[in-house]
Amino acid sequence: MPTPAEVRAAGGVSQTGVGNPAELLWNLIIRPPRSRYSVQQLGPTYFRVDKRAFVRRTDVQLRNPRGHALECSLFEPMPQEAWEHSRLQAAA
């Protein structure tokens, strides 16, 4: 996670208008700096939780009314048979 100085240097936080350190801290909590990572860092697309729950992750991109891209991941529990079938199809 970047330091507050790195966020300011990148233009993420403006020093003007922030006369109170508590306000700066509050803004870091309610509007934390965005982390950058690759899709590979999200982990496997198909995985098990506690050897009984089978999960598939689907990555999607949505646009909000202002036109900003939102990167999202949908995690779906699946029956074991469907999970195995989907996992094998994805590997092919």
PDB file of C-alpha atoms in Angstrom:
ATOM      1  CA  MET A   1       0.000   0.000   0.000  1.00  0.00           C
ATOM      2  CA  PRO A   2       1.442   3.395  -0.921  1.00  0.00           C
ATOM      3  CA  THR A   3       2.381   5.872   1.778  1.00  0.00           C
ATOM      4  CA  PRO A   4       0.424   9.148   2.101  1.00  0.00           C
ATOM      5  CA  ALA A   5       3.399  10.991   0.570  1.00  0.00           C
ATOM      6  CA  GLU A   6       3.328   8.676  -2.463  1.00  0.00           C
ATOM      7  CA  VAL A   7      -0.417   9.235  -2.866  1.00  0.00           C
ATOM      8  CA  ARG A   8       0.068  13.013  -2.710  1.00  0.00           C
ATOM      9  CA  ALA A   9       2.924  12.831  -5.237  1.00  0.00           C
ATOM     10  CA  ALA A  10       0.694  10.860  -7.609  1.00  0.00           C
ATOM     11  CA  GLY A  11      -2.006  13.521  -7.329  1.00  0.00           C
ATOM     12  CA  GLY A  12      -4.400  11.368  -5.299  1.00  0.00           C
ATOM     13  CA  VAL A  13      -4.677  13.727  -2.310  1.00  0.00           C
ATOM     14  CA  SER A  14      -4.566  17.494  -2.429  1.00  0.00           C
ATOM     15  CA  GLN A  15      -2.913  19.371   0.410  1.00  0.00           C
ATOM     16  CA  THR A  16      -5.066  22.450  -0.135  1.00  0.00           C
ATOM     17  CA  GLY A  17      -8.146  22.540   2.053  1.00  0.00           C
ATOM     18  CA  VAL A  18      -6.845  19.911   4.491  1.00  0.00           C
ATOM     19  CA  GLY A  19      -6.016  21.920   7.572  1.00  0.00           C
ATOM     20  CA  ASN A  20      -6.764  19.145  10.023  1.00  0.00           C
ATOM     21  CA  PRO A  21      -4.704  15.926  10.274  1.00  0.00           C
ATOM     22  CA  ALA A  22      -7.826  14.099  11.481  1.00  0.00           C
ATOM     23  CA  GLU A  23      -9.557  15.058   8.218  1.00  0.00           C
ATOM     24  CA  LEU A  24      -6.651  13.629   6.207  1.00  0.00           C
ATOM     25  CA  LEU A  25      -6.831  10.398   8.225  1.00  0.00           C
ATOM     26  CA  TRP A  26     -10.596  10.251   7.730  1.00  0.00           C
ATOM     27  CA  ASN A  27     -10.196  10.656   3.956  1.00  0.00           C
ATOM     28  CA  LEU A  28      -7.627   7.834   3.887  1.00  0.00           C
ATOM     29  CA  ILE A  29     -10.172   5.576   5.602  1.00  0.00           C
ATOM     30  CA  ILE A  30     -13.260   6.464   3.564  1.00  0.00           C
ATOM     31  CA  ARG A  31     -11.351   6.892   0.268  1.00  0.00           C
ATOM     32  CA  PRO A  32      -8.284   4.657   0.489  1.00  0.00           C
ATOM     33  CA  PRO A  33      -5.764   4.766  -2.361  1.00  0.00           C
ATOM     34  CA  ARG A  34      -6.469   2.193  -5.047  1.00  0.00           C
ATOM     35  CA  SER A  35      -4.257  -0.846  -5.217  1.00  0.00           C
ATOM     36  CA  ARG A  36      -2.956  -2.009  -8.582  1.00  0.00           C
ATOM     37  CA  TYR A  37      -2.625  -5.718  -9.252  1.00  0.00           C
ATOM     38  CA  SER A  38      -2.807  -8.175 -12.133  1.00  0.00           C
ATOM     39  CA  VAL A  39      -5.538 -10.753 -12.730  1.00  0.00           C
ATOM     40  CA  GLN A  40      -2.987 -13.496 -11.976  1.00  0.00           C
ATOM     41  CA  GLN A  41      -2.626 -12.127  -8.439  1.00  0.00           C
ATOM     42  CA  LEU A  42      -6.314 -12.886  -7.784  1.00  0.00           C
ATOM     43  CA  GLY A  43      -5.508 -16.584  -7.651  1.00  0.00           C
ATOM     44  CA  PRO A  44      -7.104 -19.544  -9.423  1.00  0.00           C
ATOM     45  CA  THR A  45     -10.411 -19.269 -11.254  1.00  0.00           C
ATOM     46  CA  TYR A  46     -11.623 -22.573  -9.795  1.00  0.00           C
ATOM     47  CA  PHE A  47     -10.896 -23.531  -6.200  1.00  0.00           C
ATOM     48  CA  ARG A  48     -12.208 -25.427  -3.196  1.00  0.00           C
ATOM     49  CA  VAL A  49     -13.013 -24.105   0.238  1.00  0.00           C
ATOM     50  CA  ASP A  50     -12.594 -26.614   3.080  1.00  0.00           C
ATOM     51  CA  LYS A  51     -12.647 -29.611   0.658  1.00  0.00           C
ATOM     52  CA  ARG A  52     -16.450 -29.447   0.442  1.00  0.00           C
ATOM     53  CA  ALA A  53     -17.387 -26.167  -1.234  1.00  0.00           C
ATOM     54  CA  PHE A  54     -16.522 -25.721  -4.904  1.00  0.00           C
ATOM     55  CA  VAL A  55     -16.177 -22.141  -6.162  1.00  0.00           C
ATOM     56  CA  ARG A  56     -15.762 -20.475  -9.554  1.00  0.00           C
ATOM     57  CA  ARG A  57     -14.512 -16.893  -9.922  1.00  0.00           C
ATOM     58  CA  THR A  58     -15.709 -14.926 -12.945  1.00  0.00           C
ATOM     59  CA  ASP A  59     -14.025 -11.583 -13.655  1.00  0.00           C
ATOM     60  CA  VAL A  60     -16.190  -8.917 -15.299  1.00  0.00           C
ATOM     61  CA  GLN A  61     -15.901  -5.253 -16.179  1.00  0.00           C
ATOM     62  CA  LEU A  62     -18.907  -2.975 -15.642  1.00  0.00           C
ATOM     63  CA  ARG A  63     -19.406   0.702 -16.456  1.00  0.00           C
ATOM     64  CA  ASN A  64     -21.066   3.044 -13.998  1.00  0.00           C
ATOM     65  CA  PRO A  65     -23.357   5.909 -15.113  1.00  0.00           C
ATOM     66  CA  ARG A  66     -20.335   8.236 -15.301  1.00  0.00           C
ATOM     67  CA  GLY A  67     -18.577   5.870 -17.708  1.00  0.00           C
ATOM     68  CA  HIS A  68     -15.933   4.659 -15.254  1.00  0.00           C
ATOM     69  CA  ALA A  69     -14.836   1.034 -15.600  1.00  0.00           C
ATOM     70  CA  LEU A  70     -15.412  -1.103 -12.522  1.00  0.00           C
ATOM     71  CA  GLU A  71     -13.389  -4.321 -12.300  1.00  0.00           C
ATOM     72  CA  CYS A  72     -15.397  -6.957 -10.435  1.00  0.00           C
ATOM     73  CA  SER A  73     -15.132 -10.614  -9.443  1.00  0.00           C
ATOM     74  CA  LEU A  74     -18.168 -12.824  -9.014  1.00  0.00           C
ATOM     75  CA  PHE A  75     -17.652 -15.844  -6.751  1.00  0.00           C
ATOM     76  CA  GLU A  76     -20.182 -18.626  -7.356  1.00  0.00           C
ATOM     77  CA  PRO A  77     -20.611 -21.792  -5.293  1.00  0.00           C
ATOM     78  CA  MET A  78     -21.143 -24.773  -7.586  1.00  0.00           C
ATOM     79  CA  PRO A  79     -22.104 -28.436  -7.256  1.00  0.00           C
ATOM     80  CA  GLN A  80     -19.021 -30.645  -7.517  1.00  0.00           C
ATOM     81  CA  GLU A  81     -20.031 -32.189 -10.868  1.00  0.00           C
ATOM     82  CA  ALA A  82     -20.608 -28.794 -12.535  1.00  0.00           C
ATOM     83  CA  TRP A  83     -17.405 -27.435 -10.996  1.00  0.00           C
ATOM     84  CA  GLU A  84     -15.340 -30.352 -12.377  1.00  0.00           C
ATOM     85  CA  HIS A  85     -16.949 -30.004 -15.835  1.00  0.00           C
ATOM     86  CA  SER A  86     -16.375 -26.214 -15.975  1.00  0.00           C
ATOM     87  CA  ARG A  87     -12.803 -26.548 -14.719  1.00  0.00           C
ATOM     88  CA  LEU A  88     -11.959 -29.154 -17.378  1.00  0.00           C
ATOM     89  CA  GLN A  89     -13.532 -27.032 -20.132  1.00  0.00           C
ATOM     90  CA  ALA A  90     -11.537 -23.984 -19.056  1.00  0.00           C
ATOM     91  CA  ALA A  91      -8.285 -25.972 -19.130  1.00  0.00           C
ATOM     92  CA  ALA A  92      -8.946 -27.209 -22.700  1.00  0.00           C
TER      93      ALA A  92
END
